[in-house]
Tab-separated table of C-alpha atoms in Angstrom:
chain	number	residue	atom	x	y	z
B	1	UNK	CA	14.229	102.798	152.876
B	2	UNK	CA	16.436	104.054	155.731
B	3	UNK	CA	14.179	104.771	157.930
B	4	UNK	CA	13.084	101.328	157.509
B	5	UNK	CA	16.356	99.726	158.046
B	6	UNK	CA	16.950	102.204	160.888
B	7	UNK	CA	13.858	100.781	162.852
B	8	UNK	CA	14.868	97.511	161.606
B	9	UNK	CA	18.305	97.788	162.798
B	10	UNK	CA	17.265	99.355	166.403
B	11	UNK	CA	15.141	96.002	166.554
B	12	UNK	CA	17.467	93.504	165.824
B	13	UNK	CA	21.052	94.263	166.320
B	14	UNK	CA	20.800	96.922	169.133
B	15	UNK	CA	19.303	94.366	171.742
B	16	UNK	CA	22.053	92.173	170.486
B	17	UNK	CA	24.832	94.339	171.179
B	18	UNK	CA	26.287	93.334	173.996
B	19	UNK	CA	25.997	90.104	173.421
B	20	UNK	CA	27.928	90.073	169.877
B	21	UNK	CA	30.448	92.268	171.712
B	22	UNK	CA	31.511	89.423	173.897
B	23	UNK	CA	31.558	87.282	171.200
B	24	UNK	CA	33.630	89.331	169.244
B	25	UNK	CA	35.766	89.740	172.838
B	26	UNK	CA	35.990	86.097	172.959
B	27	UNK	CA	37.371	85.625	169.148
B	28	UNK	CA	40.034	88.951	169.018
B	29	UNK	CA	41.025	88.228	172.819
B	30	UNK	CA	40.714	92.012	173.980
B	31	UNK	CA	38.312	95.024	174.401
B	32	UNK	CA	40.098	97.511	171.750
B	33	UNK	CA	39.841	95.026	168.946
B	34	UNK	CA	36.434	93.853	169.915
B	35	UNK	CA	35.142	97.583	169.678
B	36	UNK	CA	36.792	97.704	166.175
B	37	UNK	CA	34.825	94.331	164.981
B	38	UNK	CA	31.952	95.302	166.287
B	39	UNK	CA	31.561	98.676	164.297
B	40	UNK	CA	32.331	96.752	161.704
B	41	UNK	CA	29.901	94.406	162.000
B	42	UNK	CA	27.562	96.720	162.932
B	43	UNK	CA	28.040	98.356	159.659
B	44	UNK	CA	27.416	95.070	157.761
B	45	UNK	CA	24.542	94.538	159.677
B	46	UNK	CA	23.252	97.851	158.695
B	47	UNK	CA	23.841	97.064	154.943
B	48	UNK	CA	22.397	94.124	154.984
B	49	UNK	CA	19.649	94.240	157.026
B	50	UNK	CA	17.357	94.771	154.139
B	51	UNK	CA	18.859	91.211	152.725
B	52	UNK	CA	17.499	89.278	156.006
B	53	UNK	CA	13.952	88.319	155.012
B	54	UNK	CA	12.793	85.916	158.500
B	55	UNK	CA	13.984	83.371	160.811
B	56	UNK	CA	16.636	83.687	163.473
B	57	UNK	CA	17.854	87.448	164.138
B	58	UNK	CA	20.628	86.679	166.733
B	59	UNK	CA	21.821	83.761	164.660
B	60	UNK	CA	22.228	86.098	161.557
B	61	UNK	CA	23.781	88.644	163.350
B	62	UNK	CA	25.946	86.498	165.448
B	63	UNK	CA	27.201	85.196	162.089
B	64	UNK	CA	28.077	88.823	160.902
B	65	UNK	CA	29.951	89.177	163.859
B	66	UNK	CA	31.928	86.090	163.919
B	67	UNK	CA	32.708	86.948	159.841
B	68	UNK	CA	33.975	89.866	160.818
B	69	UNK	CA	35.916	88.816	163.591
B	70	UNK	CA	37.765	86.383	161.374
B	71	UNK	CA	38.354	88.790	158.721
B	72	UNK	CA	39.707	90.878	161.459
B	73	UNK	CA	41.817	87.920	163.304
B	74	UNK	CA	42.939	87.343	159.589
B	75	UNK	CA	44.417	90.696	158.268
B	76	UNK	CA	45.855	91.480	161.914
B	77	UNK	CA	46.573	87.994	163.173
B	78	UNK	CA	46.821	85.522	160.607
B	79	UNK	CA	48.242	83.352	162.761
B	80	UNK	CA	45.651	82.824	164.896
B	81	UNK	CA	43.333	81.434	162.677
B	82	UNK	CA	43.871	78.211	162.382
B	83	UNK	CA	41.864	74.576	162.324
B	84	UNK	CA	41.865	71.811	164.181
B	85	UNK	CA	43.152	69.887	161.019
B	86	UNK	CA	45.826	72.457	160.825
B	87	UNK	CA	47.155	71.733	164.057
B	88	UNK	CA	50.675	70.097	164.708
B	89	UNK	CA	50.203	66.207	165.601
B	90	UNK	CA	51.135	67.428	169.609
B	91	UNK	CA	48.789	70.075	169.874
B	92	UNK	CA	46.235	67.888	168.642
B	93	UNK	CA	46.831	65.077	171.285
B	94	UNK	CA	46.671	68.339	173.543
B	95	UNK	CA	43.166	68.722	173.043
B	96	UNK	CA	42.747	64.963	172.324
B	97	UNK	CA	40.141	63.225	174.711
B	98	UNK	CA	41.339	60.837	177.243
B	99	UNK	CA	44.127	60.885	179.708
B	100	UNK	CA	43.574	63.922	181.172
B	101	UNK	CA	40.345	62.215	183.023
B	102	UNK	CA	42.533	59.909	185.317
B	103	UNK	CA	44.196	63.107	186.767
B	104	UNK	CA	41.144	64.520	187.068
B	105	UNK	CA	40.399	65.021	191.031
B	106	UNK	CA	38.272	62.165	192.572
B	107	UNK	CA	35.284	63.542	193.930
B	108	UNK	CA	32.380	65.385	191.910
B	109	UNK	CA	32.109	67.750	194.425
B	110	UNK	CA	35.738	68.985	194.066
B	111	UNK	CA	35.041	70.004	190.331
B	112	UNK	CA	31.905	72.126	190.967
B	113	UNK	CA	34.059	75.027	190.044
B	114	UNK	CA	34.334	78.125	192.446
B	115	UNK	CA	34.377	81.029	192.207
B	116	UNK	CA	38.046	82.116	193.127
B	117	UNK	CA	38.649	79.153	189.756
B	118	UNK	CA	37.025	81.751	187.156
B	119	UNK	CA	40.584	83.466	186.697
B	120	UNK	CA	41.793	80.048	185.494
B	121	UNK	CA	38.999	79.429	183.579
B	122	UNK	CA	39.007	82.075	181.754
B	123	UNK	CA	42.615	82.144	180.801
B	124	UNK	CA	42.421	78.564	179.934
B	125	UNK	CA	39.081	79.543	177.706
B	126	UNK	CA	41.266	82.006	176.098
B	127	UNK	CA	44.307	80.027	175.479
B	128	UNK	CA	42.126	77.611	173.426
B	129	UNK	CA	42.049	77.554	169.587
B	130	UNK	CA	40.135	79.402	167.869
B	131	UNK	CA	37.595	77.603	166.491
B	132	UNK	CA	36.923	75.799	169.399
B	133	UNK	CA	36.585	78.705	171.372
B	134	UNK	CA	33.970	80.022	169.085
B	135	UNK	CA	31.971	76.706	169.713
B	136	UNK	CA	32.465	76.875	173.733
B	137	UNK	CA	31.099	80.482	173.805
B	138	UNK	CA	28.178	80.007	170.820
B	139	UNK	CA	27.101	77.093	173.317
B	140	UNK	CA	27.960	78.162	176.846
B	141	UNK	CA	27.501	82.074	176.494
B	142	UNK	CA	25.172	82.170	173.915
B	143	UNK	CA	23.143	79.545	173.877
B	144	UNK	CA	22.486	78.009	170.713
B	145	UNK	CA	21.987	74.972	169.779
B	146	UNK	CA	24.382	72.583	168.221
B	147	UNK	CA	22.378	73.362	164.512
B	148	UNK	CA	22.664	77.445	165.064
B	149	UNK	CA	26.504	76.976	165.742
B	150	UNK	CA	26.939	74.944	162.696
B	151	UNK	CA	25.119	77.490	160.716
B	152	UNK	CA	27.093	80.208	162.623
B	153	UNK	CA	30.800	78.765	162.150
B	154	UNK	CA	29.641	77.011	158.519
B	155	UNK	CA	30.974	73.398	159.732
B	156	UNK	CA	28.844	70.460	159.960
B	157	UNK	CA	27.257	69.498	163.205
B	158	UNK	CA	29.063	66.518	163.718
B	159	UNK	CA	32.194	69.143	163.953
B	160	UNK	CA	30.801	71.138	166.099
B	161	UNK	CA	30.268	68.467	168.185
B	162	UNK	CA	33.396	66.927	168.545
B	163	UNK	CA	34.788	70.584	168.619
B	164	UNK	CA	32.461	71.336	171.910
B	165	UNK	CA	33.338	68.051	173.474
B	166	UNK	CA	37.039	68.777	173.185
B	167	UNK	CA	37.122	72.106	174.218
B	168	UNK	CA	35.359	71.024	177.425
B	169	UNK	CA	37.983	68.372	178.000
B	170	UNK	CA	40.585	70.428	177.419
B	171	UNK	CA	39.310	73.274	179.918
B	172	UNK	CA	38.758	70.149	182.380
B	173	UNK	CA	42.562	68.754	181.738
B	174	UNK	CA	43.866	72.341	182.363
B	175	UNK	CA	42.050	72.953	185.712
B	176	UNK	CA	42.726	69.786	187.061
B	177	UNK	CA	46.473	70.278	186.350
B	178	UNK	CA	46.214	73.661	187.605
B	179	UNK	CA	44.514	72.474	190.912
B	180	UNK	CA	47.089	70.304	192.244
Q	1	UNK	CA	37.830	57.465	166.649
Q	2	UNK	CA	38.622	55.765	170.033
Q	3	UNK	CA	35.672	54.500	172.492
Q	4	UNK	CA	36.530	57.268	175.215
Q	5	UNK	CA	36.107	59.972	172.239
Q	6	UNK	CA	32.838	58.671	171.614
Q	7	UNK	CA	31.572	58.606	175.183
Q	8	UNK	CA	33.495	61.867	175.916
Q	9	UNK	CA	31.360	63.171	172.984
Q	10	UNK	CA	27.899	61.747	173.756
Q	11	UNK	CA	28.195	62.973	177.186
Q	12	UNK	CA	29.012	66.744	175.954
Q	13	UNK	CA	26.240	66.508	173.931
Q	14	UNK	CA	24.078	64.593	176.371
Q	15	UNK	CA	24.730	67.305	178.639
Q	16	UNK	CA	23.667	70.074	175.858
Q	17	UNK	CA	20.438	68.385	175.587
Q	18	UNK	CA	21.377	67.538	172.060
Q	19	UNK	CA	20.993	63.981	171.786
Q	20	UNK	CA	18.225	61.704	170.409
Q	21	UNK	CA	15.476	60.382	172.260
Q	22	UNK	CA	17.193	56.704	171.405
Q	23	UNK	CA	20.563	58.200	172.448
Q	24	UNK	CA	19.189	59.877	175.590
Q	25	UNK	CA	18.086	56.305	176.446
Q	26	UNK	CA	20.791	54.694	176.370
Q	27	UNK	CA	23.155	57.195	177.683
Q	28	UNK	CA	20.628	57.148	180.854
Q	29	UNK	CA	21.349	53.203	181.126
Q	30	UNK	CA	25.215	53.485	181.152
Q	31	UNK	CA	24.687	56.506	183.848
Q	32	UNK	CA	23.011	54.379	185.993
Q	33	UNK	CA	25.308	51.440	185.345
Q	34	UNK	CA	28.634	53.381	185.493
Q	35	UNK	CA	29.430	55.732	188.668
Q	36	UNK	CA	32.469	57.152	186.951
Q	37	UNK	CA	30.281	57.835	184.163
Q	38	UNK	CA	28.230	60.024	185.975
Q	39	UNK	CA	31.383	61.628	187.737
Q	40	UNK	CA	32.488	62.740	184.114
Q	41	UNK	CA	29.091	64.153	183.650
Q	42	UNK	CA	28.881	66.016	187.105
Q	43	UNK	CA	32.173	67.430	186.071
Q	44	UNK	CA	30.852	68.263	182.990
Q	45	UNK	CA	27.877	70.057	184.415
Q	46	UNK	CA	30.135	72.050	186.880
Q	47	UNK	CA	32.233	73.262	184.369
Q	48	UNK	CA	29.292	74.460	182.112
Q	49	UNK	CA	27.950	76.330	184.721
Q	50	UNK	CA	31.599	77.751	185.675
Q	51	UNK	CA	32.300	78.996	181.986
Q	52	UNK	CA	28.877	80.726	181.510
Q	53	UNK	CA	29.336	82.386	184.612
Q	54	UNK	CA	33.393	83.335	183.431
Q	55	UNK	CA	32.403	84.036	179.848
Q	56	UNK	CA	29.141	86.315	180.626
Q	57	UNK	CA	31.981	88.316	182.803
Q	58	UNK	CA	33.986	90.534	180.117
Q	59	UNK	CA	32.123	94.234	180.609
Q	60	UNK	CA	30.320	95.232	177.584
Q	61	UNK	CA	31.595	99.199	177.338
Q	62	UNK	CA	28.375	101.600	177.696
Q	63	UNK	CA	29.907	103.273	174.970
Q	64	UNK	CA	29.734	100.892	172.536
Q	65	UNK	CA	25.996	101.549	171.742
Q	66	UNK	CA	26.350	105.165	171.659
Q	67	UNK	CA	29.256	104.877	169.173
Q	68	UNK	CA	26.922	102.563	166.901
Q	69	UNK	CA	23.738	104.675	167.024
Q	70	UNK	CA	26.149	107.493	166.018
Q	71	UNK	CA	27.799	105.191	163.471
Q	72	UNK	CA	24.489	104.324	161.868
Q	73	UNK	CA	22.419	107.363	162.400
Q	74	UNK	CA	24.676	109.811	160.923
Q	75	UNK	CA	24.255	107.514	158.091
Q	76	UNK	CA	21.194	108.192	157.216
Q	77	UNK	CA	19.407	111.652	156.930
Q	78	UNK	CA	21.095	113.627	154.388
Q	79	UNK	CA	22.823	112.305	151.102
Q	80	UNK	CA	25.702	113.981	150.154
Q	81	UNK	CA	26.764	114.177	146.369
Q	82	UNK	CA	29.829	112.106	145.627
Q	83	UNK	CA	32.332	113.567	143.897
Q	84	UNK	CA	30.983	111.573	140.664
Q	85	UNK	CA	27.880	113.240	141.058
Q	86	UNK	CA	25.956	110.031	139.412
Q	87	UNK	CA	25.362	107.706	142.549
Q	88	UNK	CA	22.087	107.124	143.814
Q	89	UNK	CA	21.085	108.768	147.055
Q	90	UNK	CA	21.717	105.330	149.045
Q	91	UNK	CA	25.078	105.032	147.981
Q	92	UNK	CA	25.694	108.905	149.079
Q	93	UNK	CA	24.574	107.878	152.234
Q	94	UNK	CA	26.480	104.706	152.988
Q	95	UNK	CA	29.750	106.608	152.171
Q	96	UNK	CA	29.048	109.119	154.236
Q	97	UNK	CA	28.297	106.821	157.223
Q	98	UNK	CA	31.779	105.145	156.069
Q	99	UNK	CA	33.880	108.361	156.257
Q	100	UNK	CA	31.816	109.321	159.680
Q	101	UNK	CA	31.927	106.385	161.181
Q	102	UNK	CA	35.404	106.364	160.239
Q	103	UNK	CA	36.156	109.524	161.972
Q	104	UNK	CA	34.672	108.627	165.155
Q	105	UNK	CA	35.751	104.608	165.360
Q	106	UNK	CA	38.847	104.525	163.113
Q	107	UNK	CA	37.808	102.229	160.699
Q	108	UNK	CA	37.807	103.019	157.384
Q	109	UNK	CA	39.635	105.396	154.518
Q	110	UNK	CA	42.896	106.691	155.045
Q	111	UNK	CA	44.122	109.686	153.265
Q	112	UNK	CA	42.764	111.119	149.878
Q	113	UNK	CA	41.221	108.158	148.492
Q	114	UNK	CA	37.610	107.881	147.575
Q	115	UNK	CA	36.027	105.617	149.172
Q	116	UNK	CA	34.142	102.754	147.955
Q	117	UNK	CA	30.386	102.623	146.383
Q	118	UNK	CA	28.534	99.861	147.024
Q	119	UNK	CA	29.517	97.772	144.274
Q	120	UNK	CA	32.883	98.216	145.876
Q	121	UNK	CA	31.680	97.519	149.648
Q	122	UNK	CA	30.347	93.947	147.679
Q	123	UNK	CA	33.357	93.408	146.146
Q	124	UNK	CA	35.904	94.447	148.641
Q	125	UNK	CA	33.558	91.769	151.295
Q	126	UNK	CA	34.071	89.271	149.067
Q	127	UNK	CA	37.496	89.754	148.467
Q	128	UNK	CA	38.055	89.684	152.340
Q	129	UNK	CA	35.840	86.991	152.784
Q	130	UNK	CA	37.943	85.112	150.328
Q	131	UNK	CA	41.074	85.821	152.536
Q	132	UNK	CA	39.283	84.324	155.575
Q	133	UNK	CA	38.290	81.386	153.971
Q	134	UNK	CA	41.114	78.395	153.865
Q	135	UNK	CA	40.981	78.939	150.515
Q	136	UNK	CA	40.509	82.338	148.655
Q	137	UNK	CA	38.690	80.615	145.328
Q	138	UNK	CA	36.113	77.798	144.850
Q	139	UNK	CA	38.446	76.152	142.021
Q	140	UNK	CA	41.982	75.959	141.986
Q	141	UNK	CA	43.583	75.990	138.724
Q	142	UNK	CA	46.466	77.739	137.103
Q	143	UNK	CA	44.694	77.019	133.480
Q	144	UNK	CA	42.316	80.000	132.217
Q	145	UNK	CA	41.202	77.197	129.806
Q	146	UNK	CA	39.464	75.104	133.295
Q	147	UNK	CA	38.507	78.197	134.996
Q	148	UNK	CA	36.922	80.262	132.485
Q	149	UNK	CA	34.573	77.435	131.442
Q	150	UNK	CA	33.885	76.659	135.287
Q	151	UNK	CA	31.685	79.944	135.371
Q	152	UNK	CA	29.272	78.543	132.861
Q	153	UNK	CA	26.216	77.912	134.809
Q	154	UNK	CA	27.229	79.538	137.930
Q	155	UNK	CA	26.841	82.775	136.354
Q	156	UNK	CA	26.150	85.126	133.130
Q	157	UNK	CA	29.395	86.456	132.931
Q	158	UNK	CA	32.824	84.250	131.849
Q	159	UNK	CA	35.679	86.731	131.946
Q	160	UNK	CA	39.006	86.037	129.893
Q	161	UNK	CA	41.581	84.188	132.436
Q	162	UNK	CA	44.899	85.014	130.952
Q	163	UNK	CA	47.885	83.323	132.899
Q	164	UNK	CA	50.352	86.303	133.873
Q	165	UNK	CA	52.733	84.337	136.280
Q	166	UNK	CA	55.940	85.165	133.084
Q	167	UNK	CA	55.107	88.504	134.651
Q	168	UNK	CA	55.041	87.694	138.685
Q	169	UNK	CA	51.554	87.296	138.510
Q	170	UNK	CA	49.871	83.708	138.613
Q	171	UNK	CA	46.479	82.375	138.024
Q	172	UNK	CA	45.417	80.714	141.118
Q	173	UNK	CA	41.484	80.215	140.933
Q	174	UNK	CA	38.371	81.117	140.335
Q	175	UNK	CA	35.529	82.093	142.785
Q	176	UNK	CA	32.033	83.303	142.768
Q	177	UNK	CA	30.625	86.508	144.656
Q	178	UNK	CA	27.570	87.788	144.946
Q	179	UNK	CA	27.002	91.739	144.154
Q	180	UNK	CA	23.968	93.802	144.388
Q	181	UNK	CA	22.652	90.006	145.206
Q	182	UNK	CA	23.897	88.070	141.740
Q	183	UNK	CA	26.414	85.430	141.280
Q	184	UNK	CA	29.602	87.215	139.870
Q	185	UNK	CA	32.841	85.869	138.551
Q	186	UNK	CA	36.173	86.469	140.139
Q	187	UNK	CA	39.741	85.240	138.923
Q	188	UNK	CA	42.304	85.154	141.584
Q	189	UNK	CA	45.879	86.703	140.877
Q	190	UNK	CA	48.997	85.705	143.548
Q	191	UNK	CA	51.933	88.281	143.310
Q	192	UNK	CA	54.597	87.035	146.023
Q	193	UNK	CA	52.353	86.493	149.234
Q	194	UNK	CA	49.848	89.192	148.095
Q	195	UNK	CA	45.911	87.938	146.597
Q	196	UNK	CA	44.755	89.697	144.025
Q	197	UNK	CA	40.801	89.039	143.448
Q	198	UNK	CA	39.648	90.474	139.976
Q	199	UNK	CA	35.489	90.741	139.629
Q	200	UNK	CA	33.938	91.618	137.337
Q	201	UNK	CA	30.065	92.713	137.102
Q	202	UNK	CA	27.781	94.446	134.653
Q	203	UNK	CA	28.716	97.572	133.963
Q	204	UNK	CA	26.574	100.169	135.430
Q	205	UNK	CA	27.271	102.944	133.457
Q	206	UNK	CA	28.158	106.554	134.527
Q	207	UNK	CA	31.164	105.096	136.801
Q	208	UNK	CA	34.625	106.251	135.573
Q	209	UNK	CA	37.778	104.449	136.087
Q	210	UNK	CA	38.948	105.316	139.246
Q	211	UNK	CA	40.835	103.750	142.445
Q	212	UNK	CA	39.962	103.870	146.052
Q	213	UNK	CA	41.888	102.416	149.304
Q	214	UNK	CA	40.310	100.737	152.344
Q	215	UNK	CA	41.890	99.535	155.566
Q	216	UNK	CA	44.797	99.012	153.164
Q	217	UNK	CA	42.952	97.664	150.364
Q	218	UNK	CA	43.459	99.024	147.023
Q	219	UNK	CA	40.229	98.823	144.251
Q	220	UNK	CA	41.165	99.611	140.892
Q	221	UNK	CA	38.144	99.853	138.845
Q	222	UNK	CA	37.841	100.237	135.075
Q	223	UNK	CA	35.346	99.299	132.385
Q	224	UNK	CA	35.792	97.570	129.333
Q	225	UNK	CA	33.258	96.527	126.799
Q	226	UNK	CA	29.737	96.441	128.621
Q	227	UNK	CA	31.843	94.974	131.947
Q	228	UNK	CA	32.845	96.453	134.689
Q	229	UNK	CA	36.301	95.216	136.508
Q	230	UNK	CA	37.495	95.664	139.820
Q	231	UNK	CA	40.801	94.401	140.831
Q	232	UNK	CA	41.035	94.384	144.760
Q	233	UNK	CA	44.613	93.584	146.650
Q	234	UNK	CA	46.715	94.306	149.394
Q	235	UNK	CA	49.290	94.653	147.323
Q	236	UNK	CA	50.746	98.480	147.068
Q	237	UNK	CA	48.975	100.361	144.220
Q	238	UNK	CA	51.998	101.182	142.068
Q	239	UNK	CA	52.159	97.004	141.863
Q	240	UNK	CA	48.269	96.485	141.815
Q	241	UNK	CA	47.984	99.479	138.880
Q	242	UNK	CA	51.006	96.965	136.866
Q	243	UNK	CA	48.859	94.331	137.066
Q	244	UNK	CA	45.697	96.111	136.381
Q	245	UNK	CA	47.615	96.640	132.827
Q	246	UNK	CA	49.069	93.472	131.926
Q	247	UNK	CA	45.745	92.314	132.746
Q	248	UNK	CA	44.183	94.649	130.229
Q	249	UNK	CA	46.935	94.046	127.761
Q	250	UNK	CA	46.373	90.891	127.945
Q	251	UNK	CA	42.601	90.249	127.504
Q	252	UNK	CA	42.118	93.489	124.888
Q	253	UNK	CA	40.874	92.084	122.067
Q	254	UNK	CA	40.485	94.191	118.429
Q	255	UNK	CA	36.970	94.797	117.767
């Protein structure tokens, strides 16, 4: 049986490594911690890997990864896990759709990002929320579709959705503030 | 939900490709109708491509996959006994990928404490799991009367649900986990800020009582009857051990 779920394991998660390690960069915020989750998560994997039958190996291990990075954002950080609903009525009109757009600058052209911007960006991706970070770099970084995030982060579609769209905002309000 | 949140949100998804083919359609129409419209979505565009670019950026360390292989391939040729002697060659080997693993990365068992079998990996994830969740149970209830019953039907095993908050130590809920892949029972204790998940699973036989600590988790396991109980806290073991007997007290019946 291990030598089974060793093959198994180089086949599925070891391709996959990097890529869960920026997730798991993404969720804790820094490289030390991210190391941490992912041997972790790794481990899971490993345990599990027998469980996981067919279908979509980066999903299922992205999932692992993200579980563990909450468990790990929740004994160390329990503050940072919060939800949307959770937020205070301010921070929510923060990431609220809608005003921000009017500042935004005029021209398209101005808001194809460059390069010299990705500092910004990044912090700004960063500073957001949790869970709507998650969705910004399941969709932008990753890849997946709005169903695989859902199934990832265990909300509805329609949440990650409006989670996506709001994030983007956001990162859009913060730039264009920063820009001026 | 405003107008403005709506279009914001059909144009994020537009943009992701994620629309229907009715919603596509019509999104197309307002584009071509509305030049600030399509401003939003060029600015949405831009900024996708920006944040790929800024997100694929963070250096994976080269080490990382060296530290895993080790990780998981120390785990696997040779068993070692456990100290009980009685654990199946698997179980052998996951510990001793734990306690290696452990001494290369850092993660797992501090000090002299066994560490735990795989029953007590299950148990201790769900426990965890539970702690993540907004909620650590499935049904909230301070009455062992509502959440005894509630495990009916969700799985074989309906464990006693004594209230113990005259002793500091409150009912709270009622969750399911799932060990060695069946739906198990757990009863969830509070004790000040501290949950206490208590799970309980056939007994396997062969397993003494016995604690173990993880990450600063304590597991007190103990059998009673043809059951086997784990309690599983953060809560220091001098406190956890209390409740492990007042919770024993309490559900001992003669026979």
């Amino acid at each position: 049986m291990t030598t089974l779920a060793r093959a198994r394991f180089s086949q599925l998660v070891l391709p996959r490594l990097d890529e869960g390690y920026r997730l798991a960069h993404w969720l804790t915020g820094n490289a030390t911690d991210a190391e941490d989750v992912m041997q972790e998560a790794c481990l899971r994997a490993y345990r599990a890997i027998e469980t996981f039958a067919e279908g979509n190996a980066r999903a299922w291990f992205l999932t692992i990864v993200r579980n563990t990075g909450y468990s790990w954002l929740q004994r160390h950080r329990p503050r940072a896990v919060i939800f949307a609903e959770d937020l205070a009525p301010e921070a929510r009109a923060a990431l609220d759709a809608g005003s921000g757009l009017a500042e935004a600058p005029e021209t398209p052209e101005a808001t194809l990002i460059a390069r010299d911007e990705a500092g910004r960006l990044g912090r700004a991706s960063a500073a957001l929320p949790v869970p709507f970070r998650e969705a910004l770099v399941l969709r932008e970084y990753h890849g997946l579709g709005y169903r695989e995030i859902a199934e990832v982060t265990g909300v509805p579609i329609g949440t990650v959705m409006s989670r996506l769209a709001r994030a983007r905002q956001h990162l859009l309000e913060r730039l264009a503030k920063d820009g001026r | 939900m405003t107008g403005d949140d709506e279009t914001l949100l059909l144009l994020s998804a537009y943009a992701d490709g994620e629309l229907s083919p009715g919603e596509v359609l019509a999104m197309e129409c307002r584009l071509a109708a509305e030049p600030d419209l399509r401003a939003r979505a060029a600015r949405l565009r831009g900024l996708s491509g920006a944040v790929r670019a800024t997100l694929a950026e963070v250096p994976a360390p080269e080490t990382l996959r060296g530290r895993i292989v080790r990780q998981i391939g120390f785990a696997d040729p040779e068993p070692r006994r456990s100290r009980l002697g009685a654990r199946p060659a698997l179980a052998a080997t996951l510990v001793a990928g734990i306690a290696i693993g452990a001494s290369l990365g850092g993660i797992v068992p501090l000090g002299t404490a066994e560490a735990p079998s795989p029953v007590g990996e299950a148990v201790l994830a769900g426990h965890l799991r539970g702690l993540a969740a907004p909620q650590p149970f499935d049904i909230a209830s301070a009455d062992g009367h509502v959440v005894k019953p509630w495990f009916n039907g969700r799985t074989t095993i309906a464990p006693d649900a004594p209230d113990l908050s005259d002793r500091g130590y409150p009912l709270v809920g009622g969750r399911i986990d799932i060990v060695d892949g069946q739906p198990v029972p757990t009863l969830v204790y509070r004790h000040d800020r501290h949950v206490i998940s208590v799970t309980v699973v056939p007994a396997t036989g062969g397993a003494q009582a016995g604690e173990a600590r993880r990450d600063g988790t304590f597991l007190e396991r103990w059998e009673a009857g043809d059951l086997t109980y784990w309690a599983v806290s953060d809560l220091n073991a001098r406190d956890l051990r209390g409740f492990v007997e007042l919770y024993r007290a309490r559900t001992a019946r003669p026979r």
